[in-house]
Short mmCIF file of C-alpha atoms in Angstrom, two decimals:
data_model
loop_
_atom_site.label_atom_id
_atom_site.label_comp_id
_atom_site.label_asym_id
_atom_site.label_seq_id
_atom_site.Cartn_x
_atom_site.Cartn_y
_atom_site.Cartn_z
CA MET E 1 -65.02 6.05 -2.25
CA ASP E 2 -66.76 3.31 -1.41
CA TYR E 3 -66.10 4.25 2.17
CA LEU E 4 -63.65 6.08 5.22
CA PHE E 5 -61.28 4.45 7.25
CA GLU E 6 -59.44 7.94 9.96
CA LEU E 7 -57.99 7.63 13.35
CA VAL E 8 -60.76 9.25 16.04
CA THR E 9 -57.63 8.67 19.07
CA GLU E 10 -55.02 6.79 20.23
CA ASN E 11 -56.08 2.67 19.53
CA VAL E 12 -60.03 3.64 18.03
CA TYR E 13 -60.00 3.52 14.23
CA VAL E 14 -63.74 4.49 12.78
CA LEU E 15 -64.73 3.05 9.06
CA ALA E 16 -67.53 5.08 7.34
CA VAL E 17 -68.75 2.51 5.16
CA TRP E 18 -71.44 4.81 1.66
CA ASP E 19 -74.23 3.18 1.24
CA SER E 20 -75.85 3.95 -1.93
CA ALA E 21 -79.28 2.54 -0.40
CA TRP E 22 -80.31 3.97 1.94
CA ASN E 23 -78.23 7.37 1.22
CA SER E 24 -75.73 7.20 4.23
CA TYR E 25 -72.47 6.36 6.09
CA ASN E 26 -72.67 2.95 8.13
CA ASN E 27 -70.09 2.99 10.60
CA CYS E 28 -68.56 0.78 12.77
CA TYR E 29 -66.24 1.15 15.17
CA LEU E 30 -62.65 -0.96 15.61
CA VAL E 31 -60.32 -0.74 19.03
CA VAL E 32 -57.55 -1.94 18.68
CA LYS E 33 -55.05 -3.98 22.04
CA LYS E 34 -52.11 -5.55 21.48
CA GLU E 35 -53.88 -8.80 22.35
CA GLY E 36 -57.16 -8.23 20.08
CA VAL E 37 -59.44 -5.92 18.19
CA THR E 38 -63.08 -5.02 19.76
CA LEU E 39 -65.40 -4.43 17.03
CA ILE E 40 -68.41 -2.00 18.51
CA ASP E 41 -71.38 -2.70 15.60
CA CYS E 42 -69.96 -4.94 12.17
CA GLY E 43 -71.57 -3.64 9.71
CA LYS E 44 -74.09 -5.44 6.84
CA LYS E 45 -73.37 -8.51 5.22
CA GLU E 46 -72.50 -6.64 1.21
CA HIS E 47 -70.01 -4.62 3.29
CA SER E 48 -67.71 -6.92 5.11
CA SER E 49 -64.56 -6.48 2.15
CA TYR E 50 -63.98 -3.07 3.87
CA LEU E 51 -63.61 -4.17 8.11
CA VAL E 52 -61.50 -6.94 6.22
CA GLU E 53 -59.54 -4.23 4.76
CA ALA E 54 -59.87 -1.95 7.42
CA LEU E 55 -57.85 -4.61 9.84
CA ASN E 56 -55.48 -5.80 7.55
CA LYS E 57 -54.49 -2.09 7.11
CA LEU E 58 -53.77 -1.95 11.00
CA GLY E 59 -51.67 -4.70 10.56
CA ARG E 60 -54.09 -6.69 11.56
CA SER E 61 -56.81 -10.50 10.29
CA PRO E 62 -60.83 -10.96 11.52
CA GLU E 63 -58.08 -13.95 12.86
CA ASP E 64 -57.61 -11.16 15.82
CA VAL E 65 -61.26 -9.77 16.84
CA THR E 66 -61.83 -10.71 20.25
CA LEU E 67 -64.55 -9.40 21.00
CA ILE E 68 -67.97 -7.85 19.10
CA VAL E 69 -70.65 -6.16 20.60
CA ALA E 70 -73.02 -4.32 18.96
CA THR E 71 -76.20 -1.62 19.75
CA HIS E 72 -78.79 -3.22 18.45
CA GLY E 73 -80.01 -5.43 16.36
CA HIS E 74 -80.31 -4.16 12.69
CA GLU E 75 -78.45 -5.79 10.00
CA ASP E 76 -75.46 -2.70 8.94
CA HIS E 77 -75.24 -3.22 13.00
CA VAL E 78 -75.24 -7.60 13.47
CA GLN E 79 -74.03 -8.57 9.73
CA GLY E 80 -70.79 -8.75 9.88
CA ALA E 81 -69.72 -10.66 12.95
CA ALA E 82 -70.22 -14.01 10.90
CA VAL E 83 -66.70 -13.62 8.93
CA PHE E 84 -65.35 -13.21 12.89
CA LYS E 85 -65.64 -16.45 13.98
CA ASN E 86 -63.21 -16.06 17.35
CA ALA E 87 -64.71 -12.91 19.31
CA LYS E 88 -67.30 -13.23 20.83
CA LYS E 89 -70.29 -11.81 20.23
CA PHE E 90 -72.38 -9.40 22.58
CA ILE E 91 -76.09 -8.35 22.07
CA HIS E 92 -78.60 -7.21 25.24
CA PRO E 93 -81.51 -9.47 25.49
CA ASN E 94 -83.94 -7.26 24.23
CA GLU E 95 -82.96 -7.95 20.75
CA ARG E 96 -83.18 -11.66 20.78
CA SER E 97 -86.57 -11.59 19.06
CA HIS E 98 -85.52 -8.91 16.63
CA ILE E 99 -81.65 -8.56 16.10
CA GLU E 100 -81.76 -9.54 12.78
CA TYR E 101 -78.51 -11.92 11.54
CA PRO E 102 -79.14 -15.45 10.77
CA GLU E 103 -76.83 -17.58 13.39
CA PRO E 104 -79.04 -15.64 15.72
CA ASP E 105 -77.06 -17.46 19.05
CA GLU E 106 -73.95 -16.78 17.25
CA PHE E 107 -74.72 -13.91 19.77
CA THR E 108 -74.28 -14.40 23.60
CA TYR E 109 -78.00 -12.10 25.85
CA GLU E 110 -76.63 -12.03 28.96
CA LEU E 111 -76.14 -8.14 29.17
CA SER E 112 -78.51 -5.63 32.44
CA ASP E 113 -79.13 -3.26 31.44
CA HIS E 114 -76.71 -1.17 33.27
CA GLY E 115 -72.98 -3.62 33.74
CA ILE E 116 -69.61 -3.16 32.95
CA LEU E 117 -67.61 -5.88 29.78
CA GLU E 118 -64.29 -5.56 30.00
CA ASP E 119 -63.10 -1.63 29.46
CA TYR E 120 -66.87 -1.04 27.97
CA GLU E 121 -69.77 0.32 30.21
CA TYR E 122 -73.39 0.07 29.03
CA ARG E 123 -76.60 1.15 29.71
CA LEU E 124 -79.56 0.09 28.21
CA VAL E 125 -81.35 3.29 26.48
CA GLY E 126 -84.26 1.69 24.09
CA LEU E 127 -85.99 3.87 21.68
CA HIS E 128 -84.32 3.39 18.83
CA THR E 129 -85.49 -1.13 19.86
CA PRO E 130 -85.98 -2.10 22.32
CA GLY E 131 -82.32 -3.59 23.18
CA SER E 132 -79.84 0.01 21.42
CA ILE E 133 -77.65 0.24 24.98
CA ALA E 134 -74.97 3.74 25.31
CA ILE E 135 -71.94 2.04 25.35
CA PHE E 136 -68.82 4.08 27.18
CA HIS E 137 -65.16 2.99 26.52
CA GLN E 138 -63.80 4.61 30.42
CA PRO E 139 -59.95 4.65 28.41
CA SER E 140 -60.84 6.64 25.22
CA LYS E 141 -63.20 8.79 26.36
CA ILE E 142 -65.75 8.06 24.39
CA LEU E 143 -69.73 7.37 24.01
CA PHE E 144 -70.88 4.90 21.36
CA THR E 145 -74.22 5.89 20.59
CA GLY E 146 -75.44 3.32 17.83
CA ASP E 147 -78.16 4.80 16.40
CA PHE E 148 -80.29 6.18 19.80
CA LEU E 149 -78.68 9.33 19.03
CA CYS E 150 -76.54 9.44 14.73
CA PHE E 151 -76.57 10.93 11.29
CA PHE E 152 -78.52 8.77 9.45
CA GLY E 153 -78.83 10.46 5.88
CA ASP E 154 -76.98 13.18 6.99
CA PRO E 155 -74.23 14.72 5.34
CA LEU E 156 -71.10 14.50 6.70
CA SER E 157 -69.37 17.79 9.11
CA LYS E 158 -68.02 20.47 6.59
CA ASP E 159 -64.93 19.88 8.14
CA GLY E 160 -64.95 16.43 7.84
CA LEU E 161 -65.66 13.10 8.89
CA VAL E 162 -64.26 13.04 12.53
CA SER E 163 -64.23 16.97 13.60
CA ASP E 164 -65.59 19.48 16.58
CA GLY E 165 -69.30 18.21 13.79
CA ASN E 166 -70.43 22.44 14.88
CA ASP E 167 -72.92 21.90 12.12
CA LEU E 168 -74.62 18.91 12.72
CA LYS E 169 -74.55 19.16 16.63
CA LYS E 170 -76.77 23.10 15.47
CA GLU E 171 -78.74 20.67 13.04
CA TRP E 172 -80.06 17.79 15.61
CA LEU E 173 -80.55 20.89 18.02
CA GLU E 174 -83.60 22.37 15.39
CA TYR E 175 -83.98 19.42 14.88
CA LEU E 176 -85.50 18.63 17.99
CA ARG E 177 -86.35 22.19 17.94
CA GLY E 178 -88.91 21.96 15.08
CA GLY E 179 -90.96 19.36 16.25
CA GLY E 180 -88.48 16.79 14.36
CA VAL E 181 -89.06 14.31 17.70
CA SER E 182 -92.80 12.67 17.79
CA LYS E 183 -94.32 13.46 21.61
CA ASP E 184 -94.58 9.40 22.16
CA HIS E 185 -91.13 9.04 21.99
CA LEU E 186 -89.59 12.32 23.82
CA ASP E 187 -89.97 10.84 27.27
CA ARG E 188 -87.85 8.29 25.66
CA LEU E 189 -85.06 10.22 24.11
CA LEU E 190 -85.00 12.49 27.24
CA GLU E 191 -84.02 9.26 29.10
CA GLY E 192 -81.53 7.97 27.23
CA LEU E 193 -80.12 11.71 27.37
CA SER E 194 -80.07 11.99 30.90
CA THR E 195 -78.02 8.85 31.52
CA MET E 196 -76.12 9.77 28.07
CA LYS E 197 -75.14 12.51 30.23
CA GLY E 198 -74.15 10.58 33.61
CA PHE E 199 -70.86 9.02 31.36
CA ASP E 200 -67.17 11.99 30.99
CA ALA E 201 -67.14 11.15 27.19
CA HIS E 202 -65.25 13.84 24.95
CA ILE E 203 -65.88 12.36 22.23
CA MET E 204 -69.74 10.83 20.28
CA CYS E 205 -69.15 7.96 18.15
CA THR E 206 -72.34 7.32 15.99
CA GLY E 207 -73.78 4.90 14.00
CA HIS E 208 -74.59 6.56 11.01
CA GLY E 209 -72.03 9.64 9.47
CA GLY E 210 -70.46 11.92 11.64
CA VAL E 211 -68.39 11.30 14.43
CA LEU E 212 -68.87 14.73 16.95
CA VAL E 213 -65.17 15.52 19.00
CA GLY E 214 -65.09 17.76 21.68
CA ASP E 215 -68.35 19.60 23.45
CA ILE E 216 -70.04 16.02 24.38
CA GLU E 217 -71.32 17.61 27.31
CA ARG E 218 -72.29 20.87 26.59
CA PHE E 219 -74.08 18.91 22.85
CA ILE E 220 -75.91 16.26 25.38
CA SER E 221 -76.83 18.96 27.49
CA GLY E 222 -78.70 21.29 24.78
CA LEU E 223 -80.50 18.21 23.39
CA LEU E 224 -82.41 18.29 26.89
CA GLU E 225 -82.75 21.66 27.47
CA ILE E 226 -84.62 21.32 24.22
CA GLY E 227 -86.80 18.23 25.07
CA GLU E 228 -87.65 19.37 28.25
CA ASN E 229 -88.89 22.37 27.22
CA LEU E 230 -91.21 21.08 25.00
CA GLY E 231 -92.14 18.80 27.36
CA LYS E 232 -93.47 21.84 29.73
CA ASN E 233 -94.95 23.30 27.20
CA GLU E 234 -97.69 20.74 26.49
CA ILE E 235 -98.03 20.11 29.98
CA VAL E 236 -99.48 24.30 29.66
CA GLN E 237 -101.47 23.50 26.85
#
């Protein structure tokens, strides 16, 4: 199977493309409304055909995509944008010198560090890249985390692509507890997690791998608690 295409919640879909070169699922998301389709991230150039197929399954076409918001500028999050000529394309200005896209001026670099774009509230979280943002879609209560918090290279949950993902949550908690995040990056991770906790998220859509449904606040709080304890231990030592 080259890709998985599933419903996340009403009018929101995930396209997870298996990337054999990276040994990972690369995700993008389609938010469908009568007046048009929004993409949160849009995949690698070579995976664009899967995104077009997904739109066709919904009775839509590339011309129906009116808005693209990229969580950051890596190729697997922006290169598919070339297919969508009618879309306004947004990315944080910190990504201007990093964006892996042949025509960077197709994107608008006007996002602030915290703002609202249509139905989407976004905040700068950084860490993964200087301009990485987390995006909260109020109507669906979905938090799009990009690669700030994701499951790159991990197998899907035993319960599937869209699930509670309790096994994935446990692995992330253990990864952090075991020192998987370097001391240099820990403070920035905690800042981003605190920002994400401020959203009333019921679903977490990440840049790679599993989509988590349920207990999102508890998961983020658990990461924060572990990270803060690690930080305290460093101070004591």
